[in-house]
Amino acid sequence: MKRDDEFDLNLLPVVLAIAEERSVSRAAERLGWSQPKVSIALNKLRVALDDPLFVRGSHGMAPTPRAEALIAPTRDILLRVKTEVLASAAFDPASTTRRFTFALSDIGEMTFLPKLLAYLQTHAPNATVRSVTLPPEAIAEGLEAGDIDLAVGYFPDLKARNFFQQRLFTHTFISLLNAKHRIKGPRISMDDFLRIGHAVISAEGRSQEIFEQLLTRHRIERRIVLSTPHFMSIPFIIASTDLLVTVPYAVGESFARIANIRLIEPPLEIPNFDLRQHWHRKYHKDAANTWIRGVLAKLFSA
């Protein structure tokens, strides 16, 4: 008999097919093989196991005791492969207790989490959410390791071939002023933009850099009065000062709902940017990952 590491496990379905069909030709039909191929496989099994395995009898091919001993474990192995390996893992959002982890900036949290959490409370009430803010290389590692399910927002570094992405919607920028500010109208002039004091946010999120790079290309230098890494203090600062700040549009809309500020168009055309969800190709077919991607696409696709 061959050593265990030399035995061809692909031959086991032949044992089960012949045992249940009692015929080499019918076993070939069941397996979708040619009859000579089944005969060759049976001969390989006979050599490997040093046993005839099946002999002709009055009711067709009858298994020997050695073959009889193989039938039950072979049936169990093939059933487990079919149900546990080949079958797609089911995912039931209504009963899941899974924790979904998203790579989000703080403005990403403001944009995505309220609607997402409201949806999960209804459709996946036992699921939980974790938000992380990490450097780009750590996000890529987390997606590959499965520690992060999705990176959602503006992540221009996630372009390697191992990552998939889906555009959710296109975004732009808006400026904010105190609602009682002396500057009126729907758009601020370039003269006023250069004259006024600015608050600048230097957060870890990458979207803000689009606006900063645009100003650099146009050689526009503002009068920066405040530089901060935090978004959440901005609406209260703008509402109580004469400063102007420029932020992603969804953030500006949110701030306008919680503080006495108003939206005003910047003095130059700002290119739009896409907010996307990103995932690693390892989890492209994962049932839970597929479901949560579908939820985000449903809630936020333009």
PDB file of C-alpha atoms in Angstrom:
ATOM      1  CA  MET A   1       0.000   0.000   0.000  1.00  0.00           C
ATOM      2  CA  LYS A   2       1.176   3.532  -0.765  1.00  0.00           C
ATOM      3  CA  ARG A   3       2.196   5.901   2.009  1.00  0.00           C
ATOM      4  CA  ASP A   4      -0.563   8.236   3.233  1.00  0.00           C
ATOM      5  CA  ASP A   5       1.021  11.230   1.532  1.00  0.00           C
ATOM      6  CA  GLU A   6       0.942   9.371  -1.822  1.00  0.00           C
ATOM      7  CA  PHE A   7      -2.717   8.324  -1.727  1.00  0.00           C
ATOM      8  CA  ASP A   8      -4.898  10.230  -4.202  1.00  0.00           C
ATOM      9  CA  LEU A   9      -7.968  11.375  -2.290  1.00  0.00           C
ATOM     10  CA  ASN A  10      -9.603  12.375  -5.586  1.00  0.00           C
ATOM     11  CA  LEU A  11     -10.227   8.658  -6.171  1.00  0.00           C
ATOM     12  CA  LEU A  12     -12.565   8.284  -3.185  1.00  0.00           C
ATOM     13  CA  PRO A  13     -15.721   9.451  -5.037  1.00  0.00           C
ATOM     14  CA  VAL A  14     -15.202   6.452  -7.373  1.00  0.00           C
ATOM     15  CA  VAL A  15     -15.525   4.054  -4.429  1.00  0.00           C
ATOM     16  CA  LEU A  16     -18.816   5.612  -3.336  1.00  0.00           C
ATOM     17  CA  ALA A  17     -20.240   5.834  -6.864  1.00  0.00           C
ATOM     18  CA  ILE A  18     -19.523   2.164  -7.712  1.00  0.00           C
ATOM     19  CA  ALA A  19     -20.754   0.984  -4.306  1.00  0.00           C
ATOM     20  CA  GLU A  20     -24.080   2.786  -4.689  1.00  0.00           C
ATOM     21  CA  GLU A  21     -24.594   2.159  -8.414  1.00  0.00           C
ATOM     22  CA  ARG A  22     -23.176  -1.421  -8.435  1.00  0.00           C
ATOM     23  CA  SER A  23     -21.960  -0.695 -11.978  1.00  0.00           C
ATOM     24  CA  VAL A  24     -18.870   0.912 -13.465  1.00  0.00           C
ATOM     25  CA  SER A  25     -20.847   2.352 -16.382  1.00  0.00           C
ATOM     26  CA  ARG A  26     -23.560   3.854 -14.151  1.00  0.00           C
ATOM     27  CA  ALA A  27     -20.876   5.179 -11.794  1.00  0.00           C
ATOM     28  CA  ALA A  28     -19.255   6.878 -14.794  1.00  0.00           C
ATOM     29  CA  GLU A  29     -22.571   8.543 -15.716  1.00  0.00           C
ATOM     30  CA  ARG A  30     -23.071   9.716 -12.139  1.00  0.00           C
ATOM     31  CA  LEU A  31     -19.578  11.184 -11.932  1.00  0.00           C
ATOM     32  CA  GLY A  32     -19.729  12.678 -15.416  1.00  0.00           C
ATOM     33  CA  TRP A  33     -16.679  10.657 -16.393  1.00  0.00           C
ATOM     34  CA  SER A  34     -16.037   8.255 -19.241  1.00  0.00           C
ATOM     35  CA  GLN A  35     -16.227   4.548 -18.404  1.00  0.00           C
ATOM     36  CA  PRO A  36     -12.506   3.991 -19.188  1.00  0.00           C
ATOM     37  CA  LYS A  37     -11.602   6.797 -16.787  1.00  0.00           C
ATOM     38  CA  VAL A  38     -13.588   5.157 -13.967  1.00  0.00           C
ATOM     39  CA  SER A  39     -11.967   1.798 -14.749  1.00  0.00           C
ATOM     40  CA  ILE A  40      -8.510   3.365 -14.609  1.00  0.00           C
ATOM     41  CA  ALA A  41      -9.364   5.042 -11.288  1.00  0.00           C
ATOM     42  CA  LEU A  42     -10.635   1.753  -9.869  1.00  0.00           C
ATOM     43  CA  ASN A  43      -7.440   0.003 -10.890  1.00  0.00           C
ATOM     44  CA  LYS A  44      -5.382   2.722  -9.174  1.00  0.00           C
ATOM     45  CA  LEU A  45      -7.431   2.213  -6.013  1.00  0.00           C
ATOM     46  CA  ARG A  46      -6.922  -1.553  -6.154  1.00  0.00           C
ATOM     47  CA  VAL A  47      -3.164  -1.087  -6.406  1.00  0.00           C
ATOM     48  CA  ALA A  48      -3.048   1.574  -3.706  1.00  0.00           C
ATOM     49  CA  LEU A  49      -5.147  -0.440  -1.239  1.00  0.00           C
ATOM     50  CA  ASP A  50      -3.930  -3.887  -2.312  1.00  0.00           C
ATOM     51  CA  ASP A  51      -7.492  -5.154  -2.554  1.00  0.00           C
ATOM     52  CA  PRO A  52      -9.893  -5.882  -5.443  1.00  0.00           C
ATOM     53  CA  LEU A  53     -12.505  -3.652  -3.736  1.00  0.00           C
ATOM     54  CA  PHE A  54     -15.338  -4.754  -6.063  1.00  0.00           C
ATOM     55  CA  VAL A  55     -16.087  -8.131  -7.618  1.00  0.00           C
ATOM     56  CA  ARG A  56     -18.815  -9.095 -10.023  1.00  0.00           C
ATOM     57  CA  GLY A  57     -21.816 -10.768  -8.375  1.00  0.00           C
ATOM     58  CA  SER A  58     -25.417 -11.586  -9.125  1.00  0.00           C
ATOM     59  CA  HIS A  59     -26.445  -8.012  -8.372  1.00  0.00           C
ATOM     60  CA  GLY A  60     -23.613  -6.186 -10.099  1.00  0.00           C
ATOM     61  CA  MET A  61     -20.339  -5.019  -8.615  1.00  0.00           C
ATOM     62  CA  ALA A  62     -20.252  -6.147  -4.981  1.00  0.00           C
ATOM     63  CA  PRO A  63     -17.920  -4.423  -2.519  1.00  0.00           C
ATOM     64  CA  THR A  64     -15.307  -6.405  -0.632  1.00  0.00           C
ATOM     65  CA  PRO A  65     -14.998  -5.933   3.141  1.00  0.00           C
ATOM     66  CA  ARG A  66     -12.174  -3.437   2.448  1.00  0.00           C
ATOM     67  CA  ALA A  67     -14.468  -1.399   0.209  1.00  0.00           C
ATOM     68  CA  GLU A  68     -17.317  -1.669   2.721  1.00  0.00           C
ATOM     69  CA  ALA A  69     -15.023  -0.110   5.342  1.00  0.00           C
ATOM     70  CA  LEU A  70     -14.377   2.841   3.000  1.00  0.00           C
ATOM     71  CA  ILE A  71     -17.997   3.644   2.148  1.00  0.00           C
ATOM     72  CA  ALA A  72     -19.179   5.316   5.369  1.00  0.00           C
ATOM     73  CA  PRO A  73     -16.114   7.557   5.934  1.00  0.00           C
ATOM     74  CA  THR A  74     -15.998   8.433   2.213  1.00  0.00           C
ATOM     75  CA  ARG A  75     -19.669   9.439   2.271  1.00  0.00           C
ATOM     76  CA  ASP A  76     -19.010  11.569   5.386  1.00  0.00           C
ATOM     77  CA  ILE A  77     -15.944  13.235   3.859  1.00  0.00           C
ATOM     78  CA  LEU A  78     -17.729  14.127   0.609  1.00  0.00           C
ATOM     79  CA  LEU A  79     -20.786  15.433   2.485  1.00  0.00           C
ATOM     80  CA  ARG A  80     -18.619  17.674   4.670  1.00  0.00           C
ATOM     81  CA  VAL A  81     -16.735  18.999   1.657  1.00  0.00           C
ATOM     82  CA  LYS A  82     -20.046  19.789  -0.024  1.00  0.00           C
ATOM     83  CA  THR A  83     -21.700  21.443   2.969  1.00  0.00           C
ATOM     84  CA  GLU A  84     -18.745  23.025   4.746  1.00  0.00           C
ATOM     85  CA  VAL A  85     -16.219  23.759   2.023  1.00  0.00           C
ATOM     86  CA  LEU A  86     -18.020  24.217  -1.285  1.00  0.00           C
ATOM     87  CA  ALA A  87     -21.275  25.742  -0.023  1.00  0.00           C
ATOM     88  CA  SER A  88     -21.336  29.494   0.444  1.00  0.00           C
ATOM     89  CA  ALA A  89     -21.412  30.435   4.100  1.00  0.00           C
ATOM     90  CA  ALA A  90     -24.836  31.759   4.974  1.00  0.00           C
ATOM     91  CA  PHE A  91     -25.167  35.141   6.673  1.00  0.00           C
ATOM     92  CA  ASP A  92     -28.290  36.115   8.566  1.00  0.00           C
ATOM     93  CA  PRO A  93     -28.233  39.811   9.501  1.00  0.00           C
ATOM     94  CA  ALA A  94     -31.249  39.442  11.790  1.00  0.00           C
ATOM     95  CA  SER A  95     -29.419  37.025  14.109  1.00  0.00           C
ATOM     96  CA  THR A  96     -25.759  37.956  13.643  1.00  0.00           C
ATOM     97  CA  THR A  97     -23.717  39.206  16.586  1.00  0.00           C
ATOM     98  CA  ARG A  98     -20.829  40.123  14.320  1.00  0.00           C
ATOM     99  CA  ARG A  99     -18.797  43.266  14.910  1.00  0.00           C
ATOM    100  CA  PHE A 100     -18.210  45.240  11.718  1.00  0.00           C
ATOM    101  CA  THR A 101     -15.035  47.300  11.691  1.00  0.00           C
ATOM    102  CA  PHE A 102     -14.692  50.337   9.430  1.00  0.00           C
ATOM    103  CA  ALA A 103     -11.698  52.532   8.735  1.00  0.00           C
ATOM    104  CA  LEU A 104     -13.148  56.041   8.905  1.00  0.00           C
ATOM    105  CA  SER A 105     -11.893  59.536   9.517  1.00  0.00           C
ATOM    106  CA  ASP A 106     -13.797  61.639  12.045  1.00  0.00           C
ATOM    107  CA  ILE A 107     -15.636  63.376   9.208  1.00  0.00           C
ATOM    108  CA  GLY A 108     -16.293  59.934   7.730  1.00  0.00           C
ATOM    109  CA  GLU A 109     -17.983  59.004  10.980  1.00  0.00           C
ATOM    110  CA  MET A 110     -20.180  62.091  10.735  1.00  0.00           C
ATOM    111  CA  THR A 111     -21.102  61.285   7.147  1.00  0.00           C
ATOM    112  CA  PHE A 112     -21.667  57.538   7.310  1.00  0.00           C
ATOM    113  CA  LEU A 113     -22.315  56.300  10.837  1.00  0.00           C
ATOM    114  CA  PRO A 114     -25.681  57.929  11.681  1.00  0.00           C
ATOM    115  CA  LYS A 115     -27.523  56.377   8.736  1.00  0.00           C
ATOM    116  CA  LEU A 116     -25.609  53.117   8.947  1.00  0.00           C
ATOM    117  CA  LEU A 117     -26.296  52.633  12.665  1.00  0.00           C
ATOM    118  CA  ALA A 118     -29.971  53.434  12.185  1.00  0.00           C
ATOM    119  CA  TYR A 119     -30.169  50.787   9.447  1.00  0.00           C
ATOM    120  CA  LEU A 120     -28.370  48.169  11.534  1.00  0.00           C
ATOM    121  CA  GLN A 121     -30.635  48.760  14.526  1.00  0.00           C
ATOM    122  CA  THR A 122     -33.551  47.682  12.361  1.00  0.00           C
ATOM    123  CA  HIS A 123     -32.026  44.966  10.178  1.00  0.00           C
ATOM    124  CA  ALA A 124     -29.122  43.634  12.266  1.00  0.00           C
ATOM    125  CA  PRO A 125     -30.019  44.618  15.835  1.00  0.00           C
ATOM    126  CA  ASN A 126     -27.371  42.433  17.495  1.00  0.00           C
ATOM    127  CA  ALA A 127     -24.502  43.573  15.283  1.00  0.00           C
ATOM    128  CA  THR A 128     -21.981  46.071  16.596  1.00  0.00           C
ATOM    129  CA  VAL A 129     -19.730  48.614  14.894  1.00  0.00           C
ATOM    130  CA  ARG A 130     -16.150  49.649  15.532  1.00  0.00           C
ATOM    131  CA  SER A 131     -14.570  52.652  13.830  1.00  0.00           C
ATOM    132  CA  VAL A 132     -10.795  53.009  13.540  1.00  0.00           C
ATOM    133  CA  THR A 133      -8.549  55.770  12.232  1.00  0.00           C
ATOM    134  CA  LEU A 134      -5.173  54.482  11.092  1.00  0.00           C
ATOM    135  CA  PRO A 135      -2.278  55.415   8.772  1.00  0.00           C
ATOM    136  CA  PRO A 136      -2.731  54.212   5.158  1.00  0.00           C
ATOM    137  CA  GLU A 137      -0.292  51.304   5.462  1.00  0.00           C
ATOM    138  CA  ALA A 138      -2.010  50.076   8.627  1.00  0.00           C
ATOM    139  CA  ILE A 139      -5.409  50.253   6.914  1.00  0.00           C
ATOM    140  CA  ALA A 140      -4.119  48.110   4.045  1.00  0.00           C
ATOM    141  CA  GLU A 141      -2.713  45.562   6.493  1.00  0.00           C
ATOM    142  CA  GLY A 142      -5.944  45.540   8.494  1.00  0.00           C
ATOM    143  CA  LEU A 143      -8.076  44.931   5.416  1.00  0.00           C
ATOM    144  CA  GLU A 144      -5.860  42.046   4.325  1.00  0.00           C
ATOM    145  CA  ALA A 145      -5.823  40.491   7.797  1.00  0.00           C
ATOM    146  CA  GLY A 146      -9.583  40.807   8.161  1.00  0.00           C
ATOM    147  CA  ASP A 147      -9.277  43.129  11.164  1.00  0.00           C
ATOM    148  CA  ILE A 148     -11.025  45.827   9.105  1.00  0.00           C
ATOM    149  CA  ASP A 149     -14.062  44.978   6.986  1.00  0.00           C
ATOM    150  CA  LEU A 150     -14.191  48.162   4.894  1.00  0.00           C
ATOM    151  CA  ALA A 151     -12.346  51.428   4.475  1.00  0.00           C
ATOM    152  CA  VAL A 152     -14.997  54.010   3.664  1.00  0.00           C
ATOM    153  CA  GLY A 153     -14.256  57.523   2.469  1.00  0.00           C
ATOM    154  CA  TYR A 154     -11.373  59.074   0.571  1.00  0.00           C
ATOM    155  CA  PHE A 155      -8.431  56.644   0.577  1.00  0.00           C
ATOM    156  CA  PRO A 156      -6.297  57.328  -2.526  1.00  0.00           C
ATOM    157  CA  ASP A 157      -3.538  55.018  -1.275  1.00  0.00           C
ATOM    158  CA  LEU A 158      -5.690  51.875  -1.552  1.00  0.00           C
ATOM    159  CA  LYS A 159      -5.057  51.305  -5.250  1.00  0.00           C
ATOM    160  CA  ALA A 160      -3.123  48.021  -5.202  1.00  0.00           C
ATOM    161  CA  ARG A 161      -4.524  45.166  -7.230  1.00  0.00           C
ATOM    162  CA  ASN A 162      -5.405  43.277  -4.033  1.00  0.00           C
ATOM    163  CA  PHE A 163      -8.114  45.813  -3.218  1.00  0.00           C
ATOM    164  CA  PHE A 164     -11.550  46.280  -4.682  1.00  0.00           C
ATOM    165  CA  GLN A 165     -13.402  49.568  -4.494  1.00  0.00           C
ATOM    166  CA  GLN A 166     -16.861  50.923  -5.210  1.00  0.00           C
ATOM    167  CA  ARG A 167     -17.793  54.578  -5.625  1.00  0.00           C
ATOM    168  CA  LEU A 168     -20.584  55.643  -3.298  1.00  0.00           C
ATOM    169  CA  PHE A 169     -20.983  59.305  -4.209  1.00  0.00           C
ATOM    170  CA  THR A 170     -19.106  62.343  -5.472  1.00  0.00           C
ATOM    171  CA  HIS A 171     -18.315  65.095  -3.016  1.00  0.00           C
ATOM    172  CA  THR A 172     -17.123  68.684  -3.008  1.00  0.00           C
ATOM    173  CA  PHE A 173     -16.208  71.457  -0.557  1.00  0.00           C
ATOM    174  CA  ILE A 174     -18.048  74.355   1.022  1.00  0.00           C
ATOM    175  CA  SER A 175     -16.968  77.304   3.160  1.00  0.00           C
ATOM    176  CA  LEU A 176     -18.597  78.266   6.455  1.00  0.00           C
ATOM    177  CA  LEU A 177     -19.127  81.620   8.130  1.00  0.00           C
ATOM    178  CA  ASN A 178     -20.849  82.950  11.222  1.00  0.00           C
ATOM    179  CA  ALA A 179     -24.519  83.388  10.247  1.00  0.00           C
ATOM    180  CA  LYS A 180     -24.312  87.076  11.208  1.00  0.00           C
ATOM    181  CA  HIS A 181     -21.062  87.704   9.352  1.00  0.00           C
ATOM    182  CA  ARG A 182     -20.814  90.973   7.395  1.00  0.00           C
ATOM    183  CA  ILE A 183     -19.973  89.045   4.191  1.00  0.00           C
ATOM    184  CA  LYS A 184     -23.249  88.197   2.456  1.00  0.00           C
ATOM    185  CA  GLY A 185     -24.310  86.417  -0.725  1.00  0.00           C
ATOM    186  CA  PRO A 186     -23.992  82.848  -1.944  1.00  0.00           C
ATOM    187  CA  ARG A 187     -20.268  83.066  -2.856  1.00  0.00           C
ATOM    188  CA  ILE A 188     -17.336  84.771  -1.192  1.00  0.00           C
ATOM    189  CA  SER A 189     -15.137  86.918  -3.449  1.00  0.00           C
ATOM    190  CA  MET A 190     -11.455  86.198  -3.810  1.00  0.00           C
ATOM    191  CA  ASP A 191     -10.632  89.569  -2.233  1.00  0.00           C
ATOM    192  CA  ASP A 192     -12.677  88.744   0.861  1.00  0.00           C
ATOM    193  CA  PHE A 193     -11.287  85.191   0.897  1.00  0.00           C
ATOM    194  CA  LEU A 194      -7.738  86.548   1.047  1.00  0.00           C
ATOM    195  CA  ARG A 195      -8.586  89.294   3.535  1.00  0.00           C
ATOM    196  CA  ILE A 196     -10.541  87.267   6.063  1.00  0.00           C
ATOM    197  CA  GLY A 197      -9.014  85.122   8.793  1.00  0.00           C
ATOM    198  CA  HIS A 198      -9.161  81.348   8.234  1.00  0.00           C
ATOM    199  CA  ALA A 199      -9.432  78.281  10.396  1.00  0.00           C
ATOM    200  CA  VAL A 200      -7.565  75.315   8.871  1.00  0.00           C
ATOM    201  CA  ILE A 201      -8.105  71.692   9.845  1.00  0.00           C
ATOM    202  CA  SER A 202      -5.113  69.375   9.599  1.00  0.00           C
ATOM    203  CA  ALA A 203      -6.785  66.053  10.347  1.00  0.00           C
ATOM    204  CA  GLU A 204      -5.677  62.505   9.484  1.00  0.00           C
ATOM    205  CA  GLY A 205      -8.434  62.193   6.872  1.00  0.00           C
ATOM    206  CA  ARG A 206      -7.118  62.623   3.341  1.00  0.00           C
ATOM    207  CA  SER A 207     -10.000  64.570   1.762  1.00  0.00           C
ATOM    208  CA  GLN A 208      -8.961  67.903   3.267  1.00  0.00           C
ATOM    209  CA  GLU A 209      -5.671  67.770   1.410  1.00  0.00           C
ATOM    210  CA  ILE A 210      -7.515  68.131  -1.922  1.00  0.00           C
ATOM    211  CA  PHE A 211      -8.490  71.691  -1.054  1.00  0.00           C
ATOM    212  CA  GLU A 212      -5.064  72.516   0.357  1.00  0.00           C
ATOM    213  CA  GLN A 213      -3.310  71.219  -2.761  1.00  0.00           C
ATOM    214  CA  LEU A 214      -5.639  73.280  -4.947  1.00  0.00           C
ATOM    215  CA  LEU A 215      -4.671  76.461  -3.105  1.00  0.00           C
ATOM    216  CA  THR A 216      -0.997  75.574  -3.453  1.00  0.00           C
ATOM    217  CA  ARG A 217      -1.333  75.035  -7.219  1.00  0.00           C
ATOM    218  CA  HIS A 218      -3.021  78.430  -7.594  1.00  0.00           C
ATOM    219  CA  ARG A 219      -0.479  80.026  -5.251  1.00  0.00           C
ATOM    220  CA  ILE A 220      -3.237  81.283  -2.997  1.00  0.00           C
ATOM    221  CA  GLU A 221      -2.024  82.174   0.495  1.00  0.00           C
ATOM    222  CA  ARG A 222      -4.684  82.663   3.164  1.00  0.00           C
ATOM    223  CA  ARG A 223      -4.379  84.459   6.452  1.00  0.00           C
ATOM    224  CA  ILE A 224      -4.456  81.477   8.785  1.00  0.00           C
ATOM    225  CA  VAL A 225      -5.545  82.441  12.285  1.00  0.00           C
ATOM    226  CA  LEU A 226      -6.250  78.963  13.637  1.00  0.00           C
ATOM    227  CA  SER A 227      -4.785  75.571  12.737  1.00  0.00           C
ATOM    228  CA  THR A 228      -6.302  72.529  14.458  1.00  0.00           C
ATOM    229  CA  PRO A 229      -6.388  68.751  13.964  1.00  0.00           C
ATOM    230  CA  HIS A 230      -9.979  68.591  15.225  1.00  0.00           C
ATOM    231  CA  PHE A 231     -13.230  68.954  13.326  1.00  0.00           C
ATOM    232  CA  MET A 232     -15.702  68.861  16.181  1.00  0.00           C
ATOM    233  CA  SER A 233     -14.766  72.235  17.686  1.00  0.00           C
ATOM    234  CA  ILE A 234     -15.019  74.016  14.329  1.00  0.00           C
ATOM    235  CA  PRO A 235     -18.778  74.797  14.206  1.00  0.00           C
ATOM    236  CA  PHE A 236     -18.643  76.468  17.625  1.00  0.00           C
ATOM    237  CA  ILE A 237     -15.503  78.410  16.761  1.00  0.00           C
ATOM    238  CA  ILE A 238     -16.963  79.670  13.470  1.00  0.00           C
ATOM    239  CA  ALA A 239     -20.279  80.566  15.150  1.00  0.00           C
ATOM    240  CA  SER A 240     -18.498  82.766  17.696  1.00  0.00           C
ATOM    241  CA  THR A 241     -15.812  84.412  15.501  1.00  0.00           C
ATOM    242  CA  ASP A 242     -15.371  86.101  12.120  1.00  0.00           C
ATOM    243  CA  LEU A 243     -13.222  83.239  10.804  1.00  0.00           C
ATOM    244  CA  LEU A 244     -13.956  81.216   7.672  1.00  0.00           C
ATOM    245  CA  VAL A 245     -13.315  77.499   7.235  1.00  0.00           C
ATOM    246  CA  THR A 246     -13.595  75.255   4.166  1.00  0.00           C
ATOM    247  CA  VAL A 247     -14.676  71.646   4.689  1.00  0.00           C
ATOM    248  CA  PRO A 248     -16.252  68.757   2.751  1.00  0.00           C
ATOM    249  CA  TYR A 249     -19.846  69.611   1.878  1.00  0.00           C
ATOM    250  CA  ALA A 250     -21.546  66.939   4.009  1.00  0.00           C
ATOM    251  CA  VAL A 251     -19.582  68.122   7.028  1.00  0.00           C
ATOM    252  CA  GLY A 252     -20.612  71.721   6.371  1.00  0.00           C
ATOM    253  CA  GLU A 253     -24.263  70.703   6.181  1.00  0.00           C
ATOM    254  CA  SER A 254     -23.977  68.855   9.491  1.00  0.00           C
ATOM    255  CA  PHE A 255     -22.279  71.805  11.176  1.00  0.00           C
ATOM    256  CA  ALA A 256     -24.953  74.197   9.943  1.00  0.00           C
ATOM    257  CA  ARG A 257     -27.567  72.105  11.778  1.00  0.00           C
ATOM    258  CA  ILE A 258     -25.850  72.362  15.159  1.00  0.00           C
ATOM    259  CA  ALA A 259     -24.451  75.884  15.196  1.00  0.00           C
ATOM    260  CA  ASN A 260     -25.372  79.389  14.062  1.00  0.00           C
ATOM    261  CA  ILE A 261     -23.347  79.256  10.844  1.00  0.00           C
ATOM    262  CA  ARG A 262     -24.127  79.388   7.140  1.00  0.00           C
ATOM    263  CA  LEU A 263     -22.722  77.873   3.972  1.00  0.00           C
ATOM    264  CA  ILE A 264     -21.016  80.016   1.341  1.00  0.00           C
ATOM    265  CA  GLU A 265     -19.377  78.966  -1.911  1.00  0.00           C
ATOM    266  CA  PRO A 266     -15.570  79.315  -2.103  1.00  0.00           C
ATOM    267  CA  PRO A 267     -14.181  81.797  -4.651  1.00  0.00           C
ATOM    268  CA  LEU A 268     -12.665  79.173  -6.971  1.00  0.00           C
ATOM    269  CA  GLU A 269     -13.831  76.009  -8.650  1.00  0.00           C
ATOM    270  CA  ILE A 270     -12.876  72.985  -6.586  1.00  0.00           C
ATOM    271  CA  PRO A 271     -12.623  69.567  -8.263  1.00  0.00           C
ATOM    272  CA  ASN A 272     -15.017  66.951  -6.978  1.00  0.00           C
ATOM    273  CA  PHE A 273     -13.696  63.826  -5.301  1.00  0.00           C
ATOM    274  CA  ASP A 274     -15.200  60.377  -4.891  1.00  0.00           C
ATOM    275  CA  LEU A 275     -16.015  58.743  -1.602  1.00  0.00           C
ATOM    276  CA  ARG A 276     -15.629  54.989  -1.959  1.00  0.00           C
ATOM    277  CA  GLN A 277     -15.745  51.781   0.012  1.00  0.00           C
ATOM    278  CA  HIS A 278     -12.649  49.577  -0.220  1.00  0.00           C
ATOM    279  CA  TRP A 279     -12.152  45.911   0.692  1.00  0.00           C
ATOM    280  CA  HIS A 280      -9.498  43.241   0.231  1.00  0.00           C
ATOM    281  CA  ARG A 281      -9.969  40.676  -2.520  1.00  0.00           C
ATOM    282  CA  LYS A 282      -9.695  37.871   0.075  1.00  0.00           C
ATOM    283  CA  TYR A 283     -13.133  38.877   1.373  1.00  0.00           C
ATOM    284  CA  HIS A 284     -14.798  39.651  -1.938  1.00  0.00           C
ATOM    285  CA  LYS A 285     -17.005  36.542  -1.658  1.00  0.00           C
ATOM    286  CA  ASP A 286     -17.379  36.578   2.118  1.00  0.00           C
ATOM    287  CA  ALA A 287     -21.102  36.602   2.893  1.00  0.00           C
ATOM    288  CA  ALA A 288     -20.970  39.105   5.754  1.00  0.00           C
ATOM    289  CA  ASN A 289     -18.651  41.446   3.878  1.00  0.00           C
ATOM    290  CA  THR A 290     -20.836  41.232   0.780  1.00  0.00           C
ATOM    291  CA  TRP A 291     -23.913  42.074   2.852  1.00  0.00           C
ATOM    292  CA  ILE A 292     -22.436  45.121   4.601  1.00  0.00           C
ATOM    293  CA  ARG A 293     -21.070  46.429   1.277  1.00  0.00           C
ATOM    294  CA  GLY A 294     -24.569  46.148  -0.147  1.00  0.00           C
ATOM    295  CA  VAL A 295     -25.966  48.077   2.814  1.00  0.00           C
ATOM    296  CA  LEU A 296     -23.529  50.961   2.283  1.00  0.00           C
ATOM    297  CA  ALA A 297     -24.216  51.008  -1.449  1.00  0.00           C
ATOM    298  CA  LYS A 298     -27.953  51.103  -0.767  1.00  0.00           C
ATOM    299  CA  LEU A 299     -27.682  53.911   1.780  1.00  0.00           C
ATOM    300  CA  PHE A 300     -25.119  56.126   0.091  1.00  0.00           C
ATOM    301  CA  SER A 301     -24.879  55.475  -3.650  1.00  0.00           C
ATOM    302  CA  ALA A 302     -25.602  58.625  -5.582  1.00  0.00           C
TER     303      ALA A 302
END
